[in-house]
Amino acid sequence: MPRIPLVDLGGQYQQLKSDINAAIQRVLDRAHYILGPEVQELERQMARDNGTAHAVAVASGTDALELSLRALGIGPGDEVITTPLTFFASSEAIMAVGARPVFVDIDPASYVIDPSLIESAITPRTKAILPVHLYGHPCDMPAILAIAKRHRLKVIEDCAQATGAALHDQRVGSFGDAAAFSFYPSKNLGAYGDGGMVLTNDARLAAEVRLLRFHGSRDRIHHERIAKNSRLDDLQAAILLVKLQHLHSWNAARRAHAEHYRQTVERVGIGEMELPQERPGAYHVYHLYVVRVPNRSALQQQLTELGVSTQIHYELPLHLEPALASLGYRQGQFPHAERATQEILSLPMYPELTSELIETVVSRCKEALGQVAPQPTHTG
Ligand SMILES: *Cc1c(COP(=O)(O)O)cnc(C)c1O
């Protein structure tokens, strides 16, 4: 049996091939390659789909974070409260504008920032909170917004792993002052290259991000800011417009796969494997399917030998990253995040995954954990 991959982007392209090829051909024939009509249409559809007034396409999710922070006026001397368990870019963007990330620990059940720990991290320099909807699980936005309101802080949502996720039927990205999305190929809505987007309800903020993505110029004559080149191209936008039509059924498929993982693990009985949980009201979109086990390294090694691809998201909590050593954090300060980084393992998860593959992954987990799987009961 061939290796079971963590994601299968090639398989997805084969299913969409004629639509994607036609979209690419349309862009080539029109010969408008950067910030053209496809980008405008994608901005329109993303804003409408996620319930915000404005959307501004940029070159990556990292830029979407950085330009949001900058457009909100966050810079040197400011502090931004965020989570230590996330992809490096969440903090890198804060550092890039000259501000300081201030970490608070996670809720160990959902892996996202624990709002009950935020207020004790607020100082006179705190300007914003940057919650990350990690793995596709929405943060507790009502609690975070209440704290932000009390302390007059801005809220920038990192939605890179959570396109389409919702909390009490409200889409992530529509809660805060600004939200950053990533179109990195393996994300739930992924391009065939880099891309990102800022969503906001604030017209002034959207206009500022538009300035910042294009050399600080609105008319290509005058340059009002020293900014950067952070544009999305029409080829990526055209591909994303095809894929956006499938996003919600793909997310539903990811959720069904998560449920099938749960049922299969319960059926074969793997007591030591903790499965992802959903907080009440959370519409988790399972960008990653992250389990935790005490003997993670052994399990990962065994699964590799058994032909199941896995990955660790992430091996280092950000406060222990070498590039952030200057912040002065030490081991032991965020015990839940630290323990998670030692126990988490991402199993294969993508819309095109099948029930059979999930059952194979689970029985190999059982085998790898040194137990003998009972004969699978027949499921129709
Ligand atoms: C992927 C990701 C980013 C960065 O997005 P890019 O498009 O790769 O720049 C930021 N934050 C999180 C949580 C991510 O997963």
Coordinates of C-alpha atoms and ligand atoms in Angstrom, one line a residue:
M1 CA 0.0 0.0 0.0
P2 CA 1.4 3.5 -0.9
R3 CA 2.3 6.0 1.8
I4 CA -0.7 7.8 3.2
P5 CA 0.1 11.5 2.8
L6 CA -0.6 14.3 5.3
V7 CA -2.4 16.2 2.6
D8 CA -3.1 15.5 -1.1
L9 CA -3.0 18.6 -3.2
G10 CA -2.3 16.7 -6.4
G11 CA -5.4 14.6 -5.9
Q12 CA -7.5 17.7 -5.4
Y13 CA -6.1 19.3 -8.6
Q14 CA -7.1 16.2 -10.6
Q15 CA -10.7 16.7 -9.5
L16 CA -10.8 20.4 -10.4
K17 CA -8.5 20.2 -13.4
S18 CA -10.8 21.4 -16.1
D19 CA -12.1 24.4 -14.1
I20 CA -8.7 25.4 -12.9
N21 CA -7.1 25.1 -16.3
A22 CA -9.9 27.2 -17.8
A23 CA -9.5 29.9 -15.1
I24 CA -5.7 30.0 -15.7
Q25 CA -6.3 30.3 -19.5
R26 CA -8.7 33.1 -18.9
V27 CA -6.1 35.1 -17.0
L28 CA -3.4 34.4 -19.6
D29 CA -5.7 35.5 -22.5
R30 CA -6.7 38.7 -20.7
A31 CA -3.1 39.5 -19.8
H32 CA -3.9 41.4 -16.6
Y33 CA -1.6 39.7 -14.1
I34 CA -1.4 41.7 -10.9
L35 CA -4.3 43.2 -8.8
G36 CA -6.7 42.7 -11.8
P37 CA -10.3 41.7 -12.1
E38 CA -9.8 38.2 -10.6
V39 CA -8.3 39.8 -7.5
Q40 CA -11.1 42.3 -7.2
E41 CA -13.7 39.5 -7.5
L42 CA -11.9 37.3 -4.9
E43 CA -11.9 40.3 -2.5
R44 CA -15.6 40.8 -3.1
Q45 CA -16.4 37.1 -2.6
M46 CA -14.2 36.6 0.5
A47 CA -15.8 39.7 2.2
R48 CA -19.3 38.5 1.4
D49 CA -18.6 34.9 2.3
N50 CA -17.1 35.8 5.7
G51 CA -19.4 38.6 6.6
T52 CA -17.1 41.6 6.5
A53 CA -17.4 44.9 4.6
H54 CA -13.9 45.0 3.1
A55 CA -11.2 42.6 1.9
V56 CA -7.7 43.5 0.7
A57 CA -5.6 40.8 -1.0
V58 CA -1.9 40.7 -0.2
A59 CA 1.0 38.5 -1.0
S60 CA 0.9 36.1 2.0
G61 CA -0.8 35.4 5.3
T62 CA 2.4 36.8 7.0
D63 CA 2.0 40.1 5.2
A64 CA -1.7 40.1 6.0
L65 CA -0.8 40.0 9.7
E66 CA 2.0 42.6 9.4
L67 CA 0.1 45.1 7.3
S68 CA -2.9 44.8 9.6
L69 CA -0.8 45.5 12.6
R70 CA 0.9 48.4 10.8
A71 CA -2.4 49.9 9.5
L72 CA -3.7 49.8 13.1
G73 CA -0.7 51.9 14.2
I74 CA 1.1 49.3 16.2
G75 CA 4.8 49.7 16.3
P76 CA 7.9 50.1 18.4
G77 CA 7.3 50.2 22.2
D78 CA 3.9 48.5 21.8
E79 CA 3.0 45.1 23.2
V80 CA 0.7 42.6 21.5
I81 CA -0.7 39.6 23.4
T82 CA -0.7 36.3 21.6
T83 CA -0.3 32.6 22.0
P84 CA 3.0 30.7 22.2
L85 CA 1.5 27.7 20.3
T86 CA 1.2 28.8 16.7
F87 CA 3.2 29.0 13.4
F88 CA 6.2 31.3 13.8
A89 CA 4.7 34.0 11.5
S90 CA 2.1 35.0 14.1
S91 CA 4.9 36.5 16.3
E92 CA 7.2 37.3 13.4
A93 CA 4.7 39.8 12.1
I94 CA 4.5 41.5 15.5
M95 CA 8.3 41.7 15.6
A96 CA 8.4 43.0 12.0
V97 CA 6.5 46.1 13.0
G98 CA 8.8 46.7 15.9
A99 CA 6.3 45.6 18.6
R100 CA 6.8 43.0 21.3
P101 CA 4.8 39.7 21.5
V102 CA 3.6 39.0 25.0
F103 CA 2.6 35.4 25.4
V104 CA -0.2 33.9 27.5
D105 CA -0.8 30.1 27.8
I106 CA -3.3 28.0 25.9
D107 CA -6.5 26.3 26.8
P108 CA -5.1 22.7 26.7
A109 CA -8.4 21.2 25.5
S110 CA -8.7 23.4 22.3
Y111 CA -5.0 24.5 22.0
V112 CA -6.0 28.2 21.4
I113 CA -5.3 31.1 23.7
D114 CA -6.9 31.0 27.1
P115 CA -8.8 34.2 27.6
S116 CA -8.9 33.9 31.4
L117 CA -5.1 34.5 31.3
I118 CA -5.1 37.6 29.1
E119 CA -5.9 40.3 31.6
S120 CA -3.0 39.6 33.9
A121 CA -0.6 40.1 30.9
I122 CA -1.9 43.6 30.0
T123 CA 0.4 46.5 30.7
P124 CA 0.2 50.2 29.9
R125 CA 2.1 49.3 26.6
T126 CA -0.4 46.7 25.5
K127 CA -2.1 47.8 22.2
A128 CA -3.6 44.7 20.8
I129 CA -4.6 41.0 21.2
L130 CA -3.7 38.6 18.3
P131 CA -5.7 35.4 18.8
V132 CA -4.9 32.5 16.5
H133 CA -7.7 30.1 15.4
L134 CA -5.2 27.3 15.6
Y135 CA -5.7 24.0 13.6
G136 CA -9.1 25.5 12.5
H137 CA -10.6 25.8 16.0
P138 CA -12.1 29.2 16.7
C139 CA -10.9 31.1 19.7
D140 CA -13.3 32.3 22.4
M141 CA -13.9 35.6 20.6
P142 CA -16.7 37.0 22.8
A143 CA -14.4 36.7 25.9
I144 CA -11.5 38.2 23.9
L145 CA -13.6 41.1 22.6
A146 CA -14.9 41.8 26.1
I147 CA -11.4 42.2 27.4
A148 CA -10.3 44.3 24.4
K149 CA -13.2 46.6 24.9
R150 CA -12.5 47.0 28.7
H151 CA -8.9 47.9 28.0
R152 CA -9.3 49.6 24.6
L153 CA -7.2 47.1 22.7
K154 CA -7.3 46.3 19.0
V155 CA -8.0 42.7 18.0
I156 CA -6.3 41.1 15.0
E157 CA -7.5 37.6 14.2
D158 CA -5.0 35.1 12.7
C159 CA -7.3 33.1 10.5
A160 CA -4.6 31.4 8.5
Q161 CA -5.7 27.9 9.5
A162 CA -9.4 28.6 9.9
T163 CA -10.9 29.8 6.6
G164 CA -14.6 29.0 7.0
A165 CA -14.5 28.3 10.7
A166 CA -17.2 29.8 12.9
L167 CA -18.3 30.4 16.4
H168 CA -22.1 30.5 17.2
D169 CA -22.7 30.7 13.4
Q170 CA -20.4 33.8 13.0
R171 CA -17.4 33.4 10.8
V172 CA -13.9 33.9 12.2
G173 CA -12.4 37.0 10.7
S174 CA -15.5 39.0 11.3
F175 CA -15.1 39.5 15.1
G176 CA -11.9 41.7 15.4
D177 CA -10.7 45.0 14.0
A178 CA -8.8 43.1 11.3
A179 CA -8.3 39.5 10.3
A180 CA -5.4 37.8 8.4
F181 CA -6.0 34.9 6.0
S182 CA -3.4 32.8 4.2
F183 CA -3.8 31.1 0.8
Y184 CA -0.6 29.0 1.3
P185 CA -1.3 25.9 -0.8
S186 CA -2.0 23.5 2.1
K187 CA -4.4 25.8 3.9
N188 CA -8.1 25.1 3.8
L189 CA -8.4 27.6 0.9
G190 CA -5.1 27.3 -0.8
A191 CA -3.6 28.8 -4.0
Y192 CA -0.8 27.3 -6.1
G193 CA 1.6 29.8 -4.6
D194 CA 1.7 32.3 -1.9
G195 CA -1.2 34.6 -1.1
G196 CA -3.1 36.2 1.7
M197 CA -5.9 38.6 2.6
V198 CA -7.0 41.1 5.2
L199 CA -10.7 41.3 6.1
T200 CA -12.1 44.2 8.1
N201 CA -15.3 46.2 8.7
D202 CA -13.3 49.4 8.9
A203 CA -13.1 51.3 5.7
R204 CA -10.2 53.5 6.8
L205 CA -8.2 50.4 7.8
A206 CA -8.9 48.7 4.5
A207 CA -7.8 51.8 2.6
E208 CA -4.6 51.9 4.7
V209 CA -3.8 48.2 3.9
R210 CA -4.4 49.0 0.2
L211 CA -1.8 51.8 0.5
L212 CA 0.7 49.6 2.3
R213 CA 0.5 46.7 -0.2
F214 CA 1.3 49.0 -3.1
H215 CA 4.3 51.2 -2.2
G216 CA 2.1 53.6 -0.2
S217 CA 0.5 54.8 -3.4
R218 CA -3.2 55.1 -4.4
D219 CA -2.7 56.7 -7.8
R220 CA 0.7 55.3 -8.9
I221 CA 2.0 58.9 -9.0
H222 CA 2.2 60.0 -5.4
H223 CA 3.7 57.8 -2.6
E224 CA 2.4 58.6 0.8
R225 CA 4.2 55.9 2.8
I226 CA 7.4 53.9 2.8
A227 CA 5.5 50.6 2.5
K228 CA 6.1 47.5 0.5
N229 CA 5.2 45.4 -2.5
S230 CA 2.7 42.9 -1.2
R231 CA 0.3 42.1 -4.0
L232 CA -1.8 39.1 -5.1
D233 CA -1.6 38.0 -8.7
D234 CA -4.6 37.2 -10.9
L235 CA -3.5 33.6 -11.6
Q236 CA -3.7 32.8 -7.9
A237 CA -7.0 34.8 -7.5
A238 CA -8.5 32.9 -10.4
I239 CA -7.5 29.5 -8.9
L240 CA -8.8 30.6 -5.5
L241 CA -12.2 31.7 -7.1
V242 CA -12.6 28.1 -8.4
K243 CA -11.7 26.6 -5.0
L244 CA -13.8 29.0 -3.0
Q245 CA -16.9 27.4 -4.5
H246 CA -15.8 24.1 -2.8
L247 CA -14.5 25.4 0.5
H248 CA -17.6 24.8 2.6
S249 CA -18.2 21.3 1.3
W250 CA -14.4 20.6 1.8
N251 CA -14.7 21.9 5.4
A252 CA -17.8 19.7 5.9
A253 CA -15.8 16.7 4.6
R254 CA -12.9 17.5 7.0
R255 CA -15.5 17.6 9.9
A256 CA -16.9 14.2 8.8
H257 CA -13.4 12.8 8.6
A258 CA -12.8 14.0 12.2
E259 CA -15.9 12.3 13.3
H260 CA -14.9 9.1 11.5
Y261 CA -11.5 9.2 13.2
R262 CA -13.3 9.6 16.6
Q263 CA -15.6 6.7 16.0
T264 CA -12.8 4.4 14.7
V265 CA -10.5 5.2 17.6
E266 CA -13.3 4.5 20.0
R267 CA -14.2 1.3 18.2
V268 CA -10.6 -0.1 18.2
G269 CA -10.0 1.3 21.6
I270 CA -6.8 3.5 21.9
G271 CA -7.1 4.8 25.4
E272 CA -3.9 6.7 25.5
M273 CA -4.7 8.8 22.4
E274 CA -6.4 12.1 23.1
L275 CA -8.5 13.4 20.2
P276 CA -9.3 17.0 19.2
Q277 CA -12.2 18.6 21.1
E278 CA -14.6 21.3 20.0
R279 CA -15.7 24.0 22.4
P280 CA -19.5 24.6 22.6
G281 CA -20.6 26.6 19.6
A282 CA -17.4 26.0 17.7
Y283 CA -17.4 25.1 14.0
H284 CA -13.9 23.6 13.8
V285 CA -12.6 23.2 10.2
Y286 CA -9.8 20.8 11.0
H287 CA -7.0 22.4 9.0
L288 CA -5.0 19.9 11.0
Y289 CA -6.1 16.8 12.8
V290 CA -4.0 16.9 15.9
V291 CA -4.0 14.1 18.5
R292 CA -1.9 13.8 21.6
V293 CA -0.1 10.9 23.1
P294 CA 2.4 10.6 25.9
N295 CA 4.9 8.7 23.8
R296 CA 4.7 10.9 20.7
S297 CA 8.2 10.4 19.3
A298 CA 7.8 6.6 19.4
L299 CA 4.4 6.8 17.7
Q300 CA 5.6 9.1 15.0
Q301 CA 8.6 6.9 14.2
Q302 CA 6.5 3.7 14.1
L303 CA 3.9 5.4 11.9
T304 CA 6.6 6.5 9.4
E305 CA 7.7 2.9 9.2
L306 CA 4.2 1.8 8.7
G307 CA 3.7 4.2 5.8
V308 CA 1.6 6.9 7.5
S309 CA 2.8 10.5 7.1
T310 CA 2.6 12.7 10.2
Q311 CA 3.9 16.0 11.3
I312 CA 4.3 18.1 14.5
H313 CA 2.6 21.5 14.6
Y314 CA 4.7 22.7 16.4
E315 CA 7.9 21.3 18.0
L316 CA 8.9 24.5 19.8
P317 CA 6.5 26.9 21.6
L318 CA 7.4 30.3 20.3
H319 CA 8.8 31.6 23.6
L320 CA 11.6 29.0 23.2
E321 CA 12.4 29.9 19.6
P322 CA 16.0 31.1 19.1
A323 CA 14.9 34.2 17.1
L324 CA 12.7 35.3 20.0
A325 CA 15.3 34.7 22.8
S326 CA 15.7 38.5 23.2
L327 CA 12.2 38.5 24.7
G328 CA 13.7 36.8 27.7
Y329 CA 11.2 34.0 28.2
R330 CA 12.2 30.8 29.9
Q331 CA 11.2 27.2 29.8
G332 CA 8.3 26.5 32.3
Q333 CA 6.4 29.8 31.8
F334 CA 3.7 28.3 29.6
P335 CA 3.2 24.7 30.8
H336 CA 0.2 23.9 28.7
A337 CA 1.8 25.0 25.5
E338 CA 5.1 23.3 26.4
R339 CA 3.4 20.0 27.2
A340 CA 1.4 20.2 24.0
T341 CA 4.5 20.6 21.9
Q342 CA 5.8 17.3 23.4
E343 CA 2.7 15.3 22.9
I344 CA 0.9 16.5 19.8
L345 CA 0.9 14.7 16.4
S346 CA -0.9 15.7 13.2
L347 CA -2.5 12.8 11.4
P348 CA -3.5 12.8 7.7
M349 CA -6.4 15.2 7.1
Y350 CA -7.7 16.6 3.8
P351 CA -11.1 16.7 2.1
E352 CA -10.3 13.8 -0.3
L353 CA -9.4 11.4 2.5
T354 CA -11.5 8.3 2.6
S355 CA -13.1 6.2 5.4
E356 CA -10.9 3.3 4.4
L357 CA -7.7 5.4 4.7
I358 CA -8.9 6.7 8.1
E359 CA -9.4 3.2 9.3
T360 CA -6.0 2.2 8.1
V361 CA -4.4 5.2 9.9
V362 CA -6.2 4.3 13.1
S363 CA -5.3 0.6 13.0
R364 CA -1.7 1.5 12.3
C365 CA -1.7 3.9 15.3
K366 CA -3.0 1.0 17.4
E367 CA -0.4 -1.3 16.0
A368 CA 2.3 1.4 16.5
L369 CA 1.3 1.9 20.1
G370 CA 2.1 -1.8 20.7
Q371 CA -1.3 -3.2 20.9
V372 CA -3.1 -5.8 18.8
A373 CA -6.0 -4.4 16.9
P374 CA -9.2 -6.5 17.1
Q375 CA -10.8 -7.5 13.9
P376 CA -12.6 -4.5 12.5
T377 CA -16.3 -4.7 12.7
H378 CA -18.0 -4.3 9.4
T379 CA -19.3 -0.8 8.8
G380 CA -21.5 -0.4 5.7
Ligands
LIG1 C1 0.3 29.7 7.5 C2 0.2 30.6 8.7 C3 0.6 32.0 8.7 C4 1.4 32.6 7.5 O1 0.8 32.5 6.3 P1 1.7 32.5 5.0 O2 0.7 32.7 3.9 O3 2.4 31.2 4.9 O4 2.6 33.7 5.1 C5 0.3 32.7 9.8 N1 -0.2 32.2 10.9 C6 -0.6 30.9 10.9 C7 -1.2 30.4 12.2 C8 -0.4 30.1 9.9 O5 -0.7 28.8 9.9

